[in-house]
């Protein structure tokens, strides 16, 4: 049914936010989030280029509901750069919750993009912060390395994975998402909205068993 995807030298695997806080028992646990770990480990062995992203918030980050008196997690507020969902405190720099999942076995990963470290602005995408303007530097790094196509897996499909894939397209890369290598938060219709945005951006959804050479 689906065509096979054979990773080429110009393909990059991006493993998004596979961290303790996004897995069961964590501060912002994505349902079944740790199910992506074995998929990520397998995928990483198929790609010449592998990078990781790591949600990495300053304490008291403005995306935390705790920074907005009277507000609760999963409510949406208006920030200078647009609407922002408020989250439980998560992935605080240097804490155990910000560490990669202990089962993630990807010693071949070549770079870690830390994002969300500016206290006043959230960053879902691996390429731009949520103002859609402030770059992380990843696009330049990938161009210098000759990468043409980005393949994404990780957490959460409807936030950081979807935003990263959309921005990859915006930056001139082709983008694919490995669906069974992701899990979603699905709050307030976020998963359906993300799927629609991915389709509109031309991001292809594939399955991990269709990848190989
Ligand atoms: C994420 C919400 C807040 C994600 C990060 O990795 O998808 N979601 N911070
Ligand atoms: Zn975050």
mmCIF file of C-alpha atoms and ligand atoms in Angstrom:
data_model
loop_
_atom_site.group_PDB
_atom_site.id
_atom_site.type_symbol
_atom_site.label_atom_id
_atom_site.label_comp_id
_atom_site.label_asym_id
_atom_site.label_seq_id
_atom_site.Cartn_x
_atom_site.Cartn_y
_atom_site.Cartn_z
ATOM 1 C CA UNK A 1 0.000 0.000 0.000
ATOM 2 C CA UNK A 2 2.595 2.552 1.055
ATOM 3 C CA UNK A 3 5.809 2.824 -0.894
ATOM 4 C CA UNK A 4 9.020 1.963 0.911
ATOM 5 C CA UNK A 5 11.195 4.765 2.119
ATOM 6 C CA UNK A 6 14.914 4.168 1.801
ATOM 7 C CA UNK A 7 16.992 6.735 3.698
ATOM 8 C CA UNK A 8 19.591 8.486 1.557
ATOM 9 C CA UNK A 9 22.753 10.398 2.490
ATOM 10 C CA UNK A 10 20.776 13.642 2.299
ATOM 11 C CA UNK A 11 18.093 12.449 4.761
ATOM 12 C CA UNK A 12 18.077 13.422 8.428
ATOM 13 C CA UNK A 13 16.200 11.833 11.308
ATOM 14 C CA UNK A 14 15.007 14.279 13.967
ATOM 15 C CA UNK A 15 13.951 12.680 17.268
ATOM 16 C CA UNK A 16 11.772 15.224 18.996
ATOM 17 C CA UNK A 17 11.643 15.671 22.784
ATOM 18 C CA UNK A 18 11.863 12.033 23.895
ATOM 19 C CA UNK A 19 12.263 13.134 27.495
ATOM 20 C CA UNK A 20 11.179 11.810 30.876
ATOM 21 C CA UNK A 21 8.620 14.572 31.454
ATOM 22 C CA UNK A 22 6.717 13.642 28.276
ATOM 23 C CA UNK A 23 6.519 9.960 29.223
ATOM 24 C CA UNK A 24 4.253 8.205 31.740
ATOM 25 C CA UNK A 25 5.101 9.406 35.250
ATOM 26 C CA UNK A 26 6.449 12.714 33.901
ATOM 27 C CA UNK A 27 5.152 16.234 34.483
ATOM 28 C CA UNK A 28 3.505 16.535 31.043
ATOM 29 C CA UNK A 29 3.038 12.877 30.245
ATOM 30 C CA UNK A 30 1.891 12.142 26.708
ATOM 31 C CA UNK A 31 -0.400 9.080 26.758
ATOM 32 C CA UNK A 32 1.708 6.032 25.838
ATOM 33 C CA UNK A 33 4.633 8.390 25.208
ATOM 34 C CA UNK A 34 7.323 5.824 26.004
ATOM 35 C CA UNK A 35 6.052 3.628 23.154
ATOM 36 C CA UNK A 36 8.073 5.818 20.783
ATOM 37 C CA UNK A 37 11.385 4.822 22.385
ATOM 38 C CA UNK A 38 11.937 1.426 20.688
ATOM 39 C CA UNK A 39 10.766 2.883 17.361
ATOM 40 C CA UNK A 40 13.232 5.763 17.709
ATOM 41 C CA UNK A 41 16.064 3.375 18.571
ATOM 42 C CA UNK A 42 15.381 1.289 15.457
ATOM 43 C CA UNK A 43 14.971 4.278 13.158
ATOM 44 C CA UNK A 44 18.196 5.902 14.333
ATOM 45 C CA UNK A 45 20.198 2.954 12.990
ATOM 46 C CA UNK A 46 18.917 3.553 9.461
ATOM 47 C CA UNK A 47 19.993 7.172 9.016
ATOM 48 C CA UNK A 48 23.368 8.756 8.326
ATOM 49 C CA UNK A 49 22.251 11.972 10.027
ATOM 50 C CA UNK A 50 20.471 11.855 13.384
ATOM 51 C CA UNK A 51 19.747 14.744 15.710
ATOM 52 C CA UNK A 52 17.740 15.169 18.891
ATOM 53 C CA UNK A 53 15.656 18.021 20.191
ATOM 54 C CA UNK A 54 15.321 18.683 23.900
ATOM 55 C CA UNK A 55 12.639 20.871 25.465
ATOM 56 C CA UNK A 56 14.718 22.978 27.861
ATOM 57 C CA UNK A 57 12.820 25.605 29.802
ATOM 58 C CA UNK A 58 14.131 28.185 32.218
ATOM 59 C CA UNK A 59 12.504 27.899 35.669
ATOM 60 C CA UNK A 60 9.314 29.996 35.793
ATOM 61 C CA UNK A 61 8.952 29.842 31.989
ATOM 62 C CA UNK A 62 6.019 31.866 30.571
ATOM 63 C CA UNK A 63 4.524 28.736 28.985
ATOM 64 C CA UNK A 64 3.945 27.333 32.474
ATOM 65 C CA UNK A 65 0.477 27.852 33.965
ATOM 66 C CA UNK A 66 2.249 28.457 37.285
ATOM 67 C CA UNK A 67 3.585 31.737 35.836
ATOM 68 C CA UNK A 68 0.002 32.998 35.259
ATOM 69 C CA UNK A 69 -1.882 33.430 38.547
ATOM 70 C CA UNK A 70 -5.456 32.157 38.286
ATOM 71 C CA UNK A 71 -4.737 30.087 35.179
ATOM 72 C CA UNK A 72 -4.681 26.312 34.902
ATOM 73 C CA UNK A 73 -2.698 23.973 32.678
ATOM 74 C CA UNK A 74 -4.175 23.397 29.192
ATOM 75 C CA UNK A 75 -5.907 26.800 29.141
ATOM 76 C CA UNK A 76 -4.906 29.133 26.320
ATOM 77 C CA UNK A 77 -3.688 32.691 26.892
ATOM 78 C CA UNK A 78 -2.704 35.495 24.537
ATOM 79 C CA UNK A 79 1.054 36.130 24.458
ATOM 80 C CA UNK A 80 2.744 38.986 22.523
ATOM 81 C CA UNK A 81 3.410 36.442 19.740
ATOM 82 C CA UNK A 82 -0.096 34.928 19.676
ATOM 83 C CA UNK A 83 -2.114 32.272 21.514
ATOM 84 C CA UNK A 84 -0.210 29.991 23.841
ATOM 85 C CA UNK A 85 -1.412 26.848 25.585
ATOM 86 C CA UNK A 86 -0.340 26.834 29.236
ATOM 87 C CA UNK A 87 1.441 23.727 30.474
ATOM 88 C CA UNK A 88 2.317 22.167 33.778
ATOM 89 C CA UNK A 89 5.926 22.981 34.729
ATOM 90 C CA UNK A 90 8.001 20.569 32.615
ATOM 91 C CA UNK A 91 11.467 20.011 31.193
ATOM 92 C CA UNK A 92 13.093 22.562 33.461
ATOM 93 C CA UNK A 93 16.778 22.977 32.621
ATOM 94 C CA UNK A 94 18.983 20.559 34.518
ATOM 95 C CA UNK A 95 16.177 18.589 36.165
ATOM 96 C CA UNK A 96 15.590 14.842 35.900
ATOM 97 C CA UNK A 97 12.383 15.470 33.940
ATOM 98 C CA UNK A 98 14.335 17.235 31.211
ATOM 99 C CA UNK A 99 16.627 14.242 30.670
ATOM 100 C CA UNK A 100 16.149 12.021 27.666
ATOM 101 C CA UNK A 101 14.142 8.862 28.340
ATOM 102 C CA UNK A 102 16.578 6.348 29.877
ATOM 103 C CA UNK A 103 15.664 3.775 27.220
ATOM 104 C CA UNK A 104 16.636 6.050 24.351
ATOM 105 C CA UNK A 105 19.717 4.401 22.867
ATOM 106 C CA UNK A 106 21.006 6.733 20.174
ATOM 107 C CA UNK A 107 24.751 7.231 20.669
ATOM 108 C CA UNK A 108 25.020 8.065 16.952
ATOM 109 C CA UNK A 109 23.014 11.288 17.402
ATOM 110 C CA UNK A 110 25.165 14.172 16.238
ATOM 111 C CA UNK A 111 23.543 17.254 17.719
ATOM 112 C CA UNK A 112 21.050 18.257 20.361
ATOM 113 C CA UNK A 113 18.877 21.288 19.657
ATOM 114 C CA UNK A 114 17.719 22.726 22.971
ATOM 115 C CA UNK A 115 14.614 24.872 22.645
ATOM 116 C CA UNK A 116 12.302 26.912 24.817
ATOM 117 C CA UNK A 117 15.174 28.256 26.899
ATOM 118 C CA UNK A 118 14.176 31.923 26.532
ATOM 119 C CA UNK A 119 12.012 32.642 29.605
ATOM 120 C CA UNK A 120 9.404 34.731 27.747
ATOM 121 C CA UNK A 121 8.765 32.624 24.659
ATOM 122 C CA UNK A 122 7.874 29.020 23.993
ATOM 123 C CA UNK A 123 9.421 26.999 21.188
ATOM 124 C CA UNK A 124 7.646 23.971 19.793
ATOM 125 C CA UNK A 125 9.523 23.833 16.512
ATOM 126 C CA UNK A 126 13.103 22.694 16.103
ATOM 127 C CA UNK A 127 13.575 25.566 13.607
ATOM 128 C CA UNK A 128 11.803 28.637 15.046
ATOM 129 C CA UNK A 129 10.442 29.750 18.382
ATOM 130 C CA UNK A 130 6.711 30.323 18.726
ATOM 131 C CA UNK A 131 6.997 33.875 17.369
ATOM 132 C CA UNK A 132 7.725 32.016 14.089
ATOM 133 C CA UNK A 133 10.681 34.377 13.565
ATOM 134 C CA UNK A 134 13.456 33.632 16.048
ATOM 135 C CA UNK A 135 15.573 30.856 14.504
ATOM 136 C CA UNK A 136 17.210 28.065 16.473
ATOM 137 C CA UNK A 137 20.014 27.805 13.905
ATOM 138 C CA UNK A 138 19.013 24.316 12.795
ATOM 139 C CA UNK A 139 18.135 25.253 9.205
ATOM 140 C CA UNK A 140 21.611 26.655 8.598
ATOM 141 C CA UNK A 141 23.239 23.634 10.186
ATOM 142 C CA UNK A 142 21.285 21.260 7.963
ATOM 143 C CA UNK A 143 21.996 23.236 4.791
ATOM 144 C CA UNK A 144 25.709 23.194 5.581
ATOM 145 C CA UNK A 145 25.521 19.432 6.042
ATOM 146 C CA UNK A 146 23.750 18.910 2.709
ATOM 147 C CA UNK A 147 20.496 17.672 4.225
ATOM 148 C CA UNK A 148 17.500 17.865 1.876
ATOM 149 C CA UNK A 149 14.828 15.846 3.649
ATOM 150 C CA UNK A 150 13.852 15.651 7.340
ATOM 151 C CA UNK A 151 12.103 12.662 8.898
ATOM 152 C CA UNK A 152 10.490 13.268 12.283
ATOM 153 C CA UNK A 153 9.473 11.038 15.185
ATOM 154 C CA UNK A 154 8.918 11.705 18.881
ATOM 155 C CA UNK A 155 6.702 13.762 21.175
ATOM 156 C CA UNK A 156 4.257 15.210 20.879
ATOM 157 C CA UNK A 157 2.806 14.695 17.399
ATOM 158 C CA UNK A 158 0.324 17.572 17.725
ATOM 159 C CA UNK A 159 2.794 20.131 19.097
ATOM 160 C CA UNK A 160 6.543 19.872 18.694
ATOM 161 C CA UNK A 161 6.596 17.225 15.960
ATOM 162 C CA UNK A 162 3.958 18.944 13.813
ATOM 163 C CA UNK A 163 5.471 22.426 14.213
ATOM 164 C CA UNK A 164 8.930 21.111 13.391
ATOM 165 C CA UNK A 165 7.725 19.324 10.249
ATOM 166 C CA UNK A 166 5.799 22.379 9.058
ATOM 167 C CA UNK A 167 8.804 24.621 9.621
ATOM 168 C CA UNK A 168 11.084 22.181 7.828
ATOM 169 C CA UNK A 169 8.913 22.694 4.741
ATOM 170 C CA UNK A 170 8.970 26.448 5.296
ATOM 171 C CA UNK A 171 12.775 26.303 5.367
ATOM 172 C CA UNK A 172 12.880 24.470 2.030
ATOM 173 C CA UNK A 173 13.301 20.869 3.191
ATOM 174 C CA UNK A 174 11.033 17.989 2.376
ATOM 175 C CA UNK A 175 9.392 16.635 5.546
ATOM 176 C CA UNK A 176 7.987 13.282 6.614
ATOM 177 C CA UNK A 177 6.533 12.138 9.920
ATOM 178 C CA UNK A 178 6.792 8.543 11.135
ATOM 179 C CA UNK A 179 3.345 8.147 12.583
ATOM 180 C CA UNK A 180 3.909 5.100 14.788
ATOM 181 C CA UNK A 181 7.057 6.794 16.102
ATOM 182 C CA UNK A 182 4.928 9.569 17.610
ATOM 183 C CA UNK A 183 2.272 9.987 20.282
ATOM 184 C CA UNK A 184 -0.029 12.976 20.768
ATOM 185 C CA UNK A 185 -1.233 15.113 23.691
ATOM 186 C CA UNK A 186 -4.594 15.813 21.971
ATOM 187 C CA UNK A 187 -5.936 18.744 23.973
ATOM 188 C CA UNK A 188 -8.709 21.005 22.671
ATOM 189 C CA UNK A 189 -8.737 19.465 19.190
ATOM 190 C CA UNK A 190 -4.982 19.856 18.793
ATOM 191 C CA UNK A 191 -4.433 16.521 17.073
ATOM 192 C CA UNK A 192 -7.025 17.060 14.334
ATOM 193 C CA UNK A 193 -5.746 20.600 13.803
ATOM 194 C CA UNK A 194 -2.163 19.394 13.546
ATOM 195 C CA UNK A 195 -3.076 16.690 11.034
ATOM 196 C CA UNK A 196 -4.819 19.291 8.868
ATOM 197 C CA UNK A 197 -1.793 21.614 9.006
ATOM 198 C CA UNK A 198 0.569 18.787 8.116
ATOM 199 C CA UNK A 199 -1.561 17.816 5.135
ATOM 200 C CA UNK A 200 -1.767 21.442 3.979
ATOM 201 C CA UNK A 201 2.016 21.763 4.233
ATOM 202 C CA UNK A 202 2.524 18.634 2.137
ATOM 203 C CA UNK A 203 4.138 16.631 4.938
ATOM 204 C CA UNK A 204 3.974 12.914 4.204
ATOM 205 C CA UNK A 205 3.005 10.497 6.991
ATOM 206 C CA UNK A 206 4.788 7.155 6.872
ATOM 207 C CA UNK A 207 5.068 4.069 9.061
ATOM 208 C CA UNK A 208 8.299 2.776 10.518
ATOM 209 C CA UNK A 209 7.896 -0.661 8.964
ATOM 210 C CA UNK A 210 8.035 1.016 5.544
ATOM 211 C CA UNK A 211 11.529 2.374 6.188
ATOM 212 C CA UNK A 212 14.585 0.436 5.213
ATOM 213 C CA UNK A 213 16.902 -0.445 2.428
HETATM 214 C C1 LIG B 1 5.791 20.043 23.879
HETATM 215 C C2 LIG B 1 4.112 21.106 24.980
HETATM 216 C C3 LIG B 1 5.022 21.868 25.673
HETATM 217 C C4 LIG B 1 6.182 19.005 22.878
HETATM 218 C C5 LIG B 1 6.719 20.799 24.552
HETATM 219 O O1 LIG B 1 7.325 18.507 22.943
HETATM 220 O O2 LIG B 1 5.341 18.664 22.026
HETATM 221 N N1 LIG B 1 4.489 20.212 24.088
HETATM 222 N N2 LIG B 1 6.328 21.704 25.449
HETATM 223 ZN ZN1 LIG B 2 7.714 22.713 26.655
#
